[in-house]
Tab-separated table of C-alpha atoms and ligand atoms in Angstrom:
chain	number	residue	atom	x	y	z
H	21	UNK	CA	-48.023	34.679	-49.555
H	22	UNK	CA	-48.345	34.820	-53.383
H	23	UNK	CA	-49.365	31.478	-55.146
H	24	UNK	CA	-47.520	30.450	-57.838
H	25	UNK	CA	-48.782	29.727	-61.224
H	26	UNK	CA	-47.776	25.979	-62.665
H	27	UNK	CA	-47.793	23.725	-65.218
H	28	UNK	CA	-47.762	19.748	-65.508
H	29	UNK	CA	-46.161	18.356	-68.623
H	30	UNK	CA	-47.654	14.845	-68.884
H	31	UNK	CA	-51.134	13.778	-68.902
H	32	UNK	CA	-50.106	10.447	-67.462
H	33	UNK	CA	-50.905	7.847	-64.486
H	34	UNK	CA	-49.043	10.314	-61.815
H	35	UNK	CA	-50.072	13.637	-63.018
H	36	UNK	CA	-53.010	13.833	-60.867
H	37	UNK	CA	-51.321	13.158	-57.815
H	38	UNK	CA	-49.425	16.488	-58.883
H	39	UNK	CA	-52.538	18.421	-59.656
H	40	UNK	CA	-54.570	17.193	-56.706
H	41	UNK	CA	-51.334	18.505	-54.470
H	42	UNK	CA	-51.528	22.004	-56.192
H	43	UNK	CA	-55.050	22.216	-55.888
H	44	UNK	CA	-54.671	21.511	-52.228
H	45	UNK	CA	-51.394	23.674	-51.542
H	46	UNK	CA	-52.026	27.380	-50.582
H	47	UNK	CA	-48.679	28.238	-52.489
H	48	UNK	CA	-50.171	27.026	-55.740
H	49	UNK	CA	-52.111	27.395	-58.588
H	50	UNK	CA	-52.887	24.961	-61.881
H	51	UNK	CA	-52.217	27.422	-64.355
H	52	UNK	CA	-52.454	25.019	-67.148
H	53	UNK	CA	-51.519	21.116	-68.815
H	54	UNK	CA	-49.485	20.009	-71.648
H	55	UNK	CA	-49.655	16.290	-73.012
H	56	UNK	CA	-48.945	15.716	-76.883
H	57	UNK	CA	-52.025	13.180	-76.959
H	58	UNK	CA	-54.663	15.953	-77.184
H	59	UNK	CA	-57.466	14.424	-75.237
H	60	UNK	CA	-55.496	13.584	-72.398
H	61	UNK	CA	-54.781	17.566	-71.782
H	62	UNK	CA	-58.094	18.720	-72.526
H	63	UNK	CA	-59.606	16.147	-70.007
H	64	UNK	CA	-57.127	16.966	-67.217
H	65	UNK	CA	-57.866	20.798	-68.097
H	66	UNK	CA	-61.585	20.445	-67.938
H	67	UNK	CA	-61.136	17.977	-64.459
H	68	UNK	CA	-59.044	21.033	-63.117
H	69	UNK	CA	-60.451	24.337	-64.757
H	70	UNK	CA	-56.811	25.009	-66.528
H	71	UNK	CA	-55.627	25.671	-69.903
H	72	UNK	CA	-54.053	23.115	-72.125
H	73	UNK	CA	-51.686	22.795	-74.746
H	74	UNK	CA	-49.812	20.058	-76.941
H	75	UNK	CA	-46.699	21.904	-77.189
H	76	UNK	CA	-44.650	22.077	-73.777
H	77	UNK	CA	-42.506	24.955	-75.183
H	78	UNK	CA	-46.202	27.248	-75.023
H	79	UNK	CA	-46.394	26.274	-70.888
H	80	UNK	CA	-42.516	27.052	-70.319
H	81	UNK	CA	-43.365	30.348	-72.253
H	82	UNK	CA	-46.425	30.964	-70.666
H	83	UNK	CA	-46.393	34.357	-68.421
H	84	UNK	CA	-48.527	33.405	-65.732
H	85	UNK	CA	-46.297	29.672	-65.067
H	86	UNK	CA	-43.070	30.126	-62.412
H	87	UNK	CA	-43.337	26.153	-61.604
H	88	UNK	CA	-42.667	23.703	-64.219
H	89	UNK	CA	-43.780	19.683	-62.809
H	90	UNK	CA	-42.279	17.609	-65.398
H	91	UNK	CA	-44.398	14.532	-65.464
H	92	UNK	CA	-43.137	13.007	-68.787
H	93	UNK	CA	-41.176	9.647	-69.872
H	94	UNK	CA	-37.930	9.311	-68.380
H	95	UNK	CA	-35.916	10.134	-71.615
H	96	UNK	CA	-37.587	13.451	-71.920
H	97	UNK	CA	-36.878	14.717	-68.286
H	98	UNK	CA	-33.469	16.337	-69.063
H	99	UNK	CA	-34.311	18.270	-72.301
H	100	UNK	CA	-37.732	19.532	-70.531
H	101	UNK	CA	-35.774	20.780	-67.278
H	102	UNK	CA	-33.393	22.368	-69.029
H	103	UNK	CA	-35.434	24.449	-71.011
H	104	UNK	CA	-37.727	25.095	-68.523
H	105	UNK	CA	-34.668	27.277	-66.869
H	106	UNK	CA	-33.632	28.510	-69.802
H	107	UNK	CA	-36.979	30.328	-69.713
H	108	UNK	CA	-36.883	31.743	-66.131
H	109	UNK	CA	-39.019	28.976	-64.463
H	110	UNK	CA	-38.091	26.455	-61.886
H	111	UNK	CA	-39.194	22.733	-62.414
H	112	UNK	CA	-39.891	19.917	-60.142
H	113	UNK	CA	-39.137	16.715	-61.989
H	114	UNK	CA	-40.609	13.635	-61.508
H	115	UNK	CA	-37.752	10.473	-60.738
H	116	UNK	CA	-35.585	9.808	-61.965
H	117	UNK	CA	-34.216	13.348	-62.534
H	118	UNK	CA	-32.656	11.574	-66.110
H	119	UNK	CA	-31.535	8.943	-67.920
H	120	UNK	CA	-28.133	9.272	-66.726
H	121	UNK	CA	-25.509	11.050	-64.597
H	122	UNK	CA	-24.119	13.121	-67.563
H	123	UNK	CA	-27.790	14.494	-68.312
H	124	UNK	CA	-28.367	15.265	-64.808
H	125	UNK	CA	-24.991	17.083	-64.623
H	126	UNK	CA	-25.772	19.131	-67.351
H	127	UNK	CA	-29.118	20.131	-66.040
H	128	UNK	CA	-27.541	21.267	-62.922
H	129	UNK	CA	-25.429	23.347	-64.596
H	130	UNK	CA	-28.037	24.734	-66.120
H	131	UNK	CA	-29.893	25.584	-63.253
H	132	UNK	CA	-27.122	27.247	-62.058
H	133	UNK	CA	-26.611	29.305	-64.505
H	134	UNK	CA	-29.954	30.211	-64.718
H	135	UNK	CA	-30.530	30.717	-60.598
H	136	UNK	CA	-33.818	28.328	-61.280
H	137	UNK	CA	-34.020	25.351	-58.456
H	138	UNK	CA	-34.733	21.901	-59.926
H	139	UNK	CA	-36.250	19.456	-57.384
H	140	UNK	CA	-36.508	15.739	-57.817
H	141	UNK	CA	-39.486	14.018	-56.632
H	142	UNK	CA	-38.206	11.906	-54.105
H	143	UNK	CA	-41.675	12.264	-52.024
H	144	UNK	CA	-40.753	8.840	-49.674
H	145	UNK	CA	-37.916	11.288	-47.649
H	146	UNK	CA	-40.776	12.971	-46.602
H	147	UNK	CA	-42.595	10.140	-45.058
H	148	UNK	CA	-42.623	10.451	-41.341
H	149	UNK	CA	-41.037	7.500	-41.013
H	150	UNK	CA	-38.033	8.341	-43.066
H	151	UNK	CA	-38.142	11.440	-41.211
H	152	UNK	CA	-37.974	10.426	-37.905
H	153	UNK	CA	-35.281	7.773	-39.321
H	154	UNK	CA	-33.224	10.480	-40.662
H	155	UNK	CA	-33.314	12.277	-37.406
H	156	UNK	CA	-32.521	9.762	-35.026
H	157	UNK	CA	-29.740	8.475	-37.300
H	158	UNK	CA	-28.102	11.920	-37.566
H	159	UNK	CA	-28.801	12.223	-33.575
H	160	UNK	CA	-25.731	10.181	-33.251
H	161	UNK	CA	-27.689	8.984	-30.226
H	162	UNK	CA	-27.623	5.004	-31.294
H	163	UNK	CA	-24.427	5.175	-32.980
H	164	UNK	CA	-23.154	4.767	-36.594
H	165	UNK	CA	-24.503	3.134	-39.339
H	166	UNK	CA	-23.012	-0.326	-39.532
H	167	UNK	CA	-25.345	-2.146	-42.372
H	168	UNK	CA	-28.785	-0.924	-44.373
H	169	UNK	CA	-30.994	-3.789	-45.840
H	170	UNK	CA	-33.563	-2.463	-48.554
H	171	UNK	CA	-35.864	-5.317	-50.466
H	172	UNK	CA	-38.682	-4.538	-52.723
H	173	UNK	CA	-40.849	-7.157	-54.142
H	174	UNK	CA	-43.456	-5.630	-56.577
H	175	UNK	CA	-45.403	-7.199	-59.918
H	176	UNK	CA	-45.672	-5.325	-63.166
H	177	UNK	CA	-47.920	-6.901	-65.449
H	178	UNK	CA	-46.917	-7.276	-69.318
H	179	UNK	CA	-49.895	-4.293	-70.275
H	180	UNK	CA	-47.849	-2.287	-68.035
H	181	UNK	CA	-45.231	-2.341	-70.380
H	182	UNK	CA	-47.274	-2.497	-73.248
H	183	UNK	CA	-49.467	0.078	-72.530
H	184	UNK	CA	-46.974	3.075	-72.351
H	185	UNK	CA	-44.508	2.243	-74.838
H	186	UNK	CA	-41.759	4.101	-73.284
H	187	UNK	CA	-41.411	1.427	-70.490
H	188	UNK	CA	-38.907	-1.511	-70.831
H	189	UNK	CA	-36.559	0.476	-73.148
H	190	UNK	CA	-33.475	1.390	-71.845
H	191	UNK	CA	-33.369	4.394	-74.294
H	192	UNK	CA	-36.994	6.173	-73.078
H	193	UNK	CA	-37.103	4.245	-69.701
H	194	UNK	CA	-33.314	4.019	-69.250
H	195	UNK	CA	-33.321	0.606	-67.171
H	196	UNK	CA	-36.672	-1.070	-65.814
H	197	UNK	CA	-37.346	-1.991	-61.855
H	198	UNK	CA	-33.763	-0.155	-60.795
H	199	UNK	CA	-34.514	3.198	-62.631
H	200	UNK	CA	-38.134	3.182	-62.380
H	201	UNK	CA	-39.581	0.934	-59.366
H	202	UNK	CA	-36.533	0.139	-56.604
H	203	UNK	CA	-35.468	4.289	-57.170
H	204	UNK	CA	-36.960	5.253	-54.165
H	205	UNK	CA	-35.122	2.652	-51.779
H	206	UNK	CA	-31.847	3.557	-53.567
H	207	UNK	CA	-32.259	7.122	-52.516
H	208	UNK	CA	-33.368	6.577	-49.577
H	209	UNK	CA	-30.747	4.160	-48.450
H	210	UNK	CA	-28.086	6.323	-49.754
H	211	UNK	CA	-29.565	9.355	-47.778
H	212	UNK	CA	-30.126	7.410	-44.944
H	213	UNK	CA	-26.430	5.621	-44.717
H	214	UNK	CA	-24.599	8.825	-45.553
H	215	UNK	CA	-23.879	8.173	-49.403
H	216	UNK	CA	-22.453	5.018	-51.226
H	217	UNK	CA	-18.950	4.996	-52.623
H	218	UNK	CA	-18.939	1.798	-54.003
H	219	UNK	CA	-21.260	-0.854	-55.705
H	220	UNK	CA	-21.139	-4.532	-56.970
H	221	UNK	CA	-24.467	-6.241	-58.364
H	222	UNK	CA	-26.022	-7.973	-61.097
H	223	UNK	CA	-29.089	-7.601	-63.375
H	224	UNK	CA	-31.641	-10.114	-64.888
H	225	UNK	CA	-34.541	-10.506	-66.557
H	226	UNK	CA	-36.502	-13.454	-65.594
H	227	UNK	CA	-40.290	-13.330	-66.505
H	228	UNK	CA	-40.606	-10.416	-68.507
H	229	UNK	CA	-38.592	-11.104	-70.891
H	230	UNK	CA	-40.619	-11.029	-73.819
H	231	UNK	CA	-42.429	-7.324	-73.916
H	232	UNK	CA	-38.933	-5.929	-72.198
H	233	UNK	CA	-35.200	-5.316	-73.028
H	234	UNK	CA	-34.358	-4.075	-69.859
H	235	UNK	CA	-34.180	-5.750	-65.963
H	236	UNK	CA	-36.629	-7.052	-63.423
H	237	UNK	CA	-34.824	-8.304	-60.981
H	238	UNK	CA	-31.397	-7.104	-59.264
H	239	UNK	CA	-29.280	-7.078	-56.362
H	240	UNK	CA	-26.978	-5.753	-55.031
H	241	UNK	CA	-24.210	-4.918	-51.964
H	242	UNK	CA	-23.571	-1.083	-51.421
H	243	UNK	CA	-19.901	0.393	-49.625
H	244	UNK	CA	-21.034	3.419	-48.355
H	245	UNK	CA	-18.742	6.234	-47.602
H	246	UNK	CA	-18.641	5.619	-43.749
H	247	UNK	CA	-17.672	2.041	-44.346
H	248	UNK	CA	-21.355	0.568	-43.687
H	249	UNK	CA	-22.560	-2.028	-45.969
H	250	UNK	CA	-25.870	-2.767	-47.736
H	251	UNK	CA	-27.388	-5.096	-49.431
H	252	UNK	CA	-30.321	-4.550	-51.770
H	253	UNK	CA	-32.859	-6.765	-53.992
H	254	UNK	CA	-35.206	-5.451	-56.128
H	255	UNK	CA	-37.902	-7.723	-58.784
H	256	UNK	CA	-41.103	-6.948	-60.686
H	257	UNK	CA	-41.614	-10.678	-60.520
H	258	UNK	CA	-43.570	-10.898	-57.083
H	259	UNK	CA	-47.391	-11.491	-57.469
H	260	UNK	CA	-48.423	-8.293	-55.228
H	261	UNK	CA	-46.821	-5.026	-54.574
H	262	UNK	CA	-45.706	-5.876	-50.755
H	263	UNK	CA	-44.645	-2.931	-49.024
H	264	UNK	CA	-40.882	-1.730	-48.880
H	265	UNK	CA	-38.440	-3.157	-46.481
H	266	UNK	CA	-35.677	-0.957	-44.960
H	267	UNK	CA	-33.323	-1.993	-41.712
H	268	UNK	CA	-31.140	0.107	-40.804
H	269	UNK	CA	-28.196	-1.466	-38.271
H	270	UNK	CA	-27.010	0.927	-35.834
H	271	UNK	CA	-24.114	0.109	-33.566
H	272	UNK	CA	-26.691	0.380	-30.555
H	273	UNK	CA	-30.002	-0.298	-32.175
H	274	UNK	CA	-31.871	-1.770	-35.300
H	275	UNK	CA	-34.444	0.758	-37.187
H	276	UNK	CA	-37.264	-0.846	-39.100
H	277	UNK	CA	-39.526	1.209	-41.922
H	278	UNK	CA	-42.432	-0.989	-43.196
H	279	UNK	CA	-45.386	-0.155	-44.654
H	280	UNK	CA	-45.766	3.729	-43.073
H	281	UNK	CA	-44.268	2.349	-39.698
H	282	UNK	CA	-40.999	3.087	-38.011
H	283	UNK	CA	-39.978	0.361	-34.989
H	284	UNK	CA	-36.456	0.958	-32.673
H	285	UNK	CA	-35.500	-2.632	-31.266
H	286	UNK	CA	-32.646	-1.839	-28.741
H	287	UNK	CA	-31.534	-4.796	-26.617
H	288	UNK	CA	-34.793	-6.202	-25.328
H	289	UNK	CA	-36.837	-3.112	-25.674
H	290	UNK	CA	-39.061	-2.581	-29.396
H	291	UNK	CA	-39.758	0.834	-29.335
H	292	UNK	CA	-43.141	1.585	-31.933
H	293	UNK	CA	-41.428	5.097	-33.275
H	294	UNK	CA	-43.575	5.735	-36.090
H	295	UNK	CA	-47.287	3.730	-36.887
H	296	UNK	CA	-49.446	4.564	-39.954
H	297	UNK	CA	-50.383	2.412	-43.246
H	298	UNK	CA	-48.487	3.591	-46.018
H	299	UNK	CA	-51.095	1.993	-48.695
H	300	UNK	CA	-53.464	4.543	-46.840
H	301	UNK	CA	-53.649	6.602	-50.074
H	302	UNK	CA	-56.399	7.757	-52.541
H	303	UNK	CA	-53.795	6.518	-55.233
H	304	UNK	CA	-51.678	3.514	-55.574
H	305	UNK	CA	-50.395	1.943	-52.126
H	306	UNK	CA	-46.961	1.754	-53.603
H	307	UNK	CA	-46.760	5.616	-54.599
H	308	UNK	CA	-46.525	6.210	-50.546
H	309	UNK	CA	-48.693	9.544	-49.013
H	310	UNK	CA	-45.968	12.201	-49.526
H	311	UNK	CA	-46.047	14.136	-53.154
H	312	UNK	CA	-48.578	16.709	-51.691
H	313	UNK	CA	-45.584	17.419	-48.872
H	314	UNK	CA	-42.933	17.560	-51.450
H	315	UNK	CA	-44.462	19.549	-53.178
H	316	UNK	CA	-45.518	22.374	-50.978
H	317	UNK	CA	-42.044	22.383	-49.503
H	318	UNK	CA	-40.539	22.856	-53.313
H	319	UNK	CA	-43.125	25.741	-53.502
H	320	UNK	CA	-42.121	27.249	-50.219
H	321	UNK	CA	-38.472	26.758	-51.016
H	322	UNK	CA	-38.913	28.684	-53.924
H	323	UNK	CA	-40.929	31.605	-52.711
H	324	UNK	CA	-38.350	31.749	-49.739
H	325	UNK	CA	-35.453	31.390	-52.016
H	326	UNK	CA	-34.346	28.968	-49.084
H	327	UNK	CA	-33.672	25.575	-50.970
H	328	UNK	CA	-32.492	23.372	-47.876
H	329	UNK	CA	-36.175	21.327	-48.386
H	330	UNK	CA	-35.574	20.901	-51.898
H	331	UNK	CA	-34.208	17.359	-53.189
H	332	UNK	CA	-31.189	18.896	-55.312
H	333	UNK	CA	-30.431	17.258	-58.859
H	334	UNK	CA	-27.115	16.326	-56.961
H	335	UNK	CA	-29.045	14.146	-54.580
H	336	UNK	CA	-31.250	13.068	-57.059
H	337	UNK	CA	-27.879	12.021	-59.192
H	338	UNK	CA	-26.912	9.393	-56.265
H	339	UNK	CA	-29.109	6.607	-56.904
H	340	UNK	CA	-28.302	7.565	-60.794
H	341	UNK	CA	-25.084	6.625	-59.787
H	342	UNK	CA	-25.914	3.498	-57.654
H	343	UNK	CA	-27.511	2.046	-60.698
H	344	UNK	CA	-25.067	2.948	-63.532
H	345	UNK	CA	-22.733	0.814	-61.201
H	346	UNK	CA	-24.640	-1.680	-60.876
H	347	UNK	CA	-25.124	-2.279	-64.463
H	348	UNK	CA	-21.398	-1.684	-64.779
H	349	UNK	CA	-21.015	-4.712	-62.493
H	350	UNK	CA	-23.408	-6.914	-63.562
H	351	UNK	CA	-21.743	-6.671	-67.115
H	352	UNK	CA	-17.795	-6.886	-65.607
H	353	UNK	CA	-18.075	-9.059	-62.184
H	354	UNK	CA	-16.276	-6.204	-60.945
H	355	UNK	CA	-16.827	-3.654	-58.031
H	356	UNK	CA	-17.353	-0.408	-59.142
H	357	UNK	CA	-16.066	2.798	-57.668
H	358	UNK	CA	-19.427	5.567	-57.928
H	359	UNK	CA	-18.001	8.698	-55.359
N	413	NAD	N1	-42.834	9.412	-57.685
N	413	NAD	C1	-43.553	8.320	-57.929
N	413	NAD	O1	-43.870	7.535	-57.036
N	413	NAD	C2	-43.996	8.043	-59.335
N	413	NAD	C3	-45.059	7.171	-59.603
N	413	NAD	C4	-45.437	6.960	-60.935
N	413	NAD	C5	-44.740	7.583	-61.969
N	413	NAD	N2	-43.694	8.381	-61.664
N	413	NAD	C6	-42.902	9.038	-62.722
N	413	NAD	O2	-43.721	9.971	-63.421
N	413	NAD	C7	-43.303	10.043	-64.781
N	413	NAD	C8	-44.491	9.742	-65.681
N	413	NAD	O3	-44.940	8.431	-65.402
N	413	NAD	P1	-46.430	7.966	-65.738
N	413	NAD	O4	-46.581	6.659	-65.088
N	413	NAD	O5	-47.395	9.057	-65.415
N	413	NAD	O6	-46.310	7.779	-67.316
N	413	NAD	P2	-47.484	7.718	-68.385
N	413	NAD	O7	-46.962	6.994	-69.564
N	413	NAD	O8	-48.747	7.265	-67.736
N	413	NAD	O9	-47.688	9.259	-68.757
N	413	NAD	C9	-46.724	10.016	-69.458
N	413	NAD	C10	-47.492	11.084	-70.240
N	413	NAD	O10	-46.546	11.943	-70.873
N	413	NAD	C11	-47.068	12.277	-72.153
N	413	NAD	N3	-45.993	12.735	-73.025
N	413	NAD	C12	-45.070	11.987	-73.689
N	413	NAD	N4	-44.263	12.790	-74.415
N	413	NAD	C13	-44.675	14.063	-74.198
N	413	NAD	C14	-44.243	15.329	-74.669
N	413	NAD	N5	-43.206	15.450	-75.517
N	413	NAD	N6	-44.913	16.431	-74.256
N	413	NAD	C15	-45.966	16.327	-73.412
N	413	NAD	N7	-46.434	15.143	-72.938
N	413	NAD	C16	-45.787	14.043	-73.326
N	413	NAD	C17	-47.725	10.984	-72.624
N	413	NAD	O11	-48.643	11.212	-73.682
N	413	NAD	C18	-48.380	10.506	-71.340
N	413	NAD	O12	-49.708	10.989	-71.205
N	413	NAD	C19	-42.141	9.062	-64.904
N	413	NAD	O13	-40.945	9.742	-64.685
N	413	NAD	C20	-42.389	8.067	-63.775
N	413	NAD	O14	-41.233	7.390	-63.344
N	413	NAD	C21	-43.331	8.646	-60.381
């Protein structure tokens, strides 16, 4: 099978989980890197034997590139996606796929128009034990979704914010732990129950305060579409990243994902479905194992023009939506209608 040339845009913290995955991926080759601080591209292009560049326009322009991985600040994802297409390639951006529902509309539009996929990097739905979740669920074999609980308790230290200067603003970050940490348990709660209609929730900001504008802490109860319910809490304010909680509350059973594991508790029985340590990474425990599998399935997807692996910007869009309704709620008291 051909390999197909790409480029990172963003010299950052993640961008070497990216480049470590193309390295590794038969389907793909580092053609080059583009990050506007100019030592940060020429030491990822020397690390992986690519060319660099300070402009991004030069890598969407560049011949030899058909994958665009947009590894930038969250204000920057929409413009970059969009004329990534615009120039014939197709882009896997990093979460969230934009600021806010109307930009992620408009870039999949655009890569409609264009016949260019745009994935989101949602790599935790390719965990095996969301997998095996996902398939049991959809089994029908224990029953509908009546409830999903999701809690994640992380810490973010003030240089976190400090350091990149994009975090804590809602206009370059575009919220704080909802957008950028408890993302991942949105989606996969959403994707899990069958999609959320409705939210009501609240927003606060209780220790961080004083390097950020936006939250770190929020909860919140989900109606989803089926008439199950969630509930959902999310802080920066713990003192370790503990691994993600998910329950999922069947009418005939109870699913459990913790830390890379998957347990089925039915009656008496407690079924181990799914074992593994998700902080069993070379990178950060709390980044999960799964970007290299994303990513080869976005570069299969594409080379088979068959996108069903491929995270959509429509499914990206739900937790989007989740969180614009929360916010809506925490300002109104009200429940707010998302689908
Ligand atoms: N999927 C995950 O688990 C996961 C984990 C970490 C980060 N992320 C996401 O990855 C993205 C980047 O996060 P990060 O932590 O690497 O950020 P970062 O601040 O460490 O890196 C961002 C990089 O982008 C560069 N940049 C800024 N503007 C640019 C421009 N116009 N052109 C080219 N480069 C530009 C910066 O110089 C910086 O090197 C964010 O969307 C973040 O939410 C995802």
């Amino acid at each position: 099978m051909k390999r197909l040339g790409a480029a990172i845009i963003g010299c950052g913290s993640i961008h070497g989980v990216h480049a470590d995955a193309i390295e590794a991926s038969e389907l793909g080759r580092l053609v080059c890197v583009v990050d506007i601080d100019k030592q940060r591209a020429q030491a990822s292009a020397a690390k992986y034997d690519c060319r660099w560049y300070v402009d991004y326009l030069e890598a969407i322009n560049d011949d030899e590139v058909d994958v665009v991985h947009i590894c930038t600040p969250h204000y920057l994802h929409a413009s970059m996606a969009i004329e990534a297409v615009r120039a014939g390639k197709h882009v896997l951006v990093e979460k969230p796929v934009a600021i806010s529902v109307s930009q992620a509309q408009e870039m999949a539009q655009e890569s409609k128009k264009h016949g260019r996929y745009i994935g989101v990097c949602f790599q935790n739905r390719f965990n095996p034990e969301s997998q095996k979740a996902k398939e049991i669920i959809d089994s029908g074999k224990i029953g509908a979704v009546r409830g999903i609980k999701g809690v994640v308790t992380w810490f973010r230290t003030k240089e976190y914010y400090t350091q990149s200067g994009w975090r804590g603003r809602f206009a370059t970050e575009g919220g704080g732990v909802l957008i950028n940490q408890a993302i991942h348990t949105l989606d996969l709660m959403q994707w899990l129950g069958g999609g959320v209609k409705a939210v009501k929730g609240n927003v606060s900001t209780y220790l961080l305060g004083d390097v950020i504008e936006v939250e770190d802490t929020a909860d919140a109860v989900l109606f989803f579409k089926n008439g199950a319910r969630g509930i959902f809490y999310a802080t920066n304010c713990y003192t370790t990243n503990s691994p993600v909680e998910i329950e999922i509350d069947c009418e005939k059973a109870t699913l459990r994902i913790y830390d890379g594991t998957l347990v089925m508790e039915q009656g008496k029985s407690r079924e181990l479905l799914v074992t593994g340590k998700a902080s069993e990474t070379a990178y950060k425990s709390y980044w999960g194992r799964s970007h290299a599998v994303l990513i080869d399935e976005f570069y299969r997807a594409v080379l088979s023009d068959d996108p069903r692996h491929i995270i959509s910007v429509e499914e990206g869009m739900e937790s989007l939506k989740i969180i614009d309704g929360i916010y809506k709620s925490s300002s109104t008291g009200n429940v707010i209608n998302i689908n």
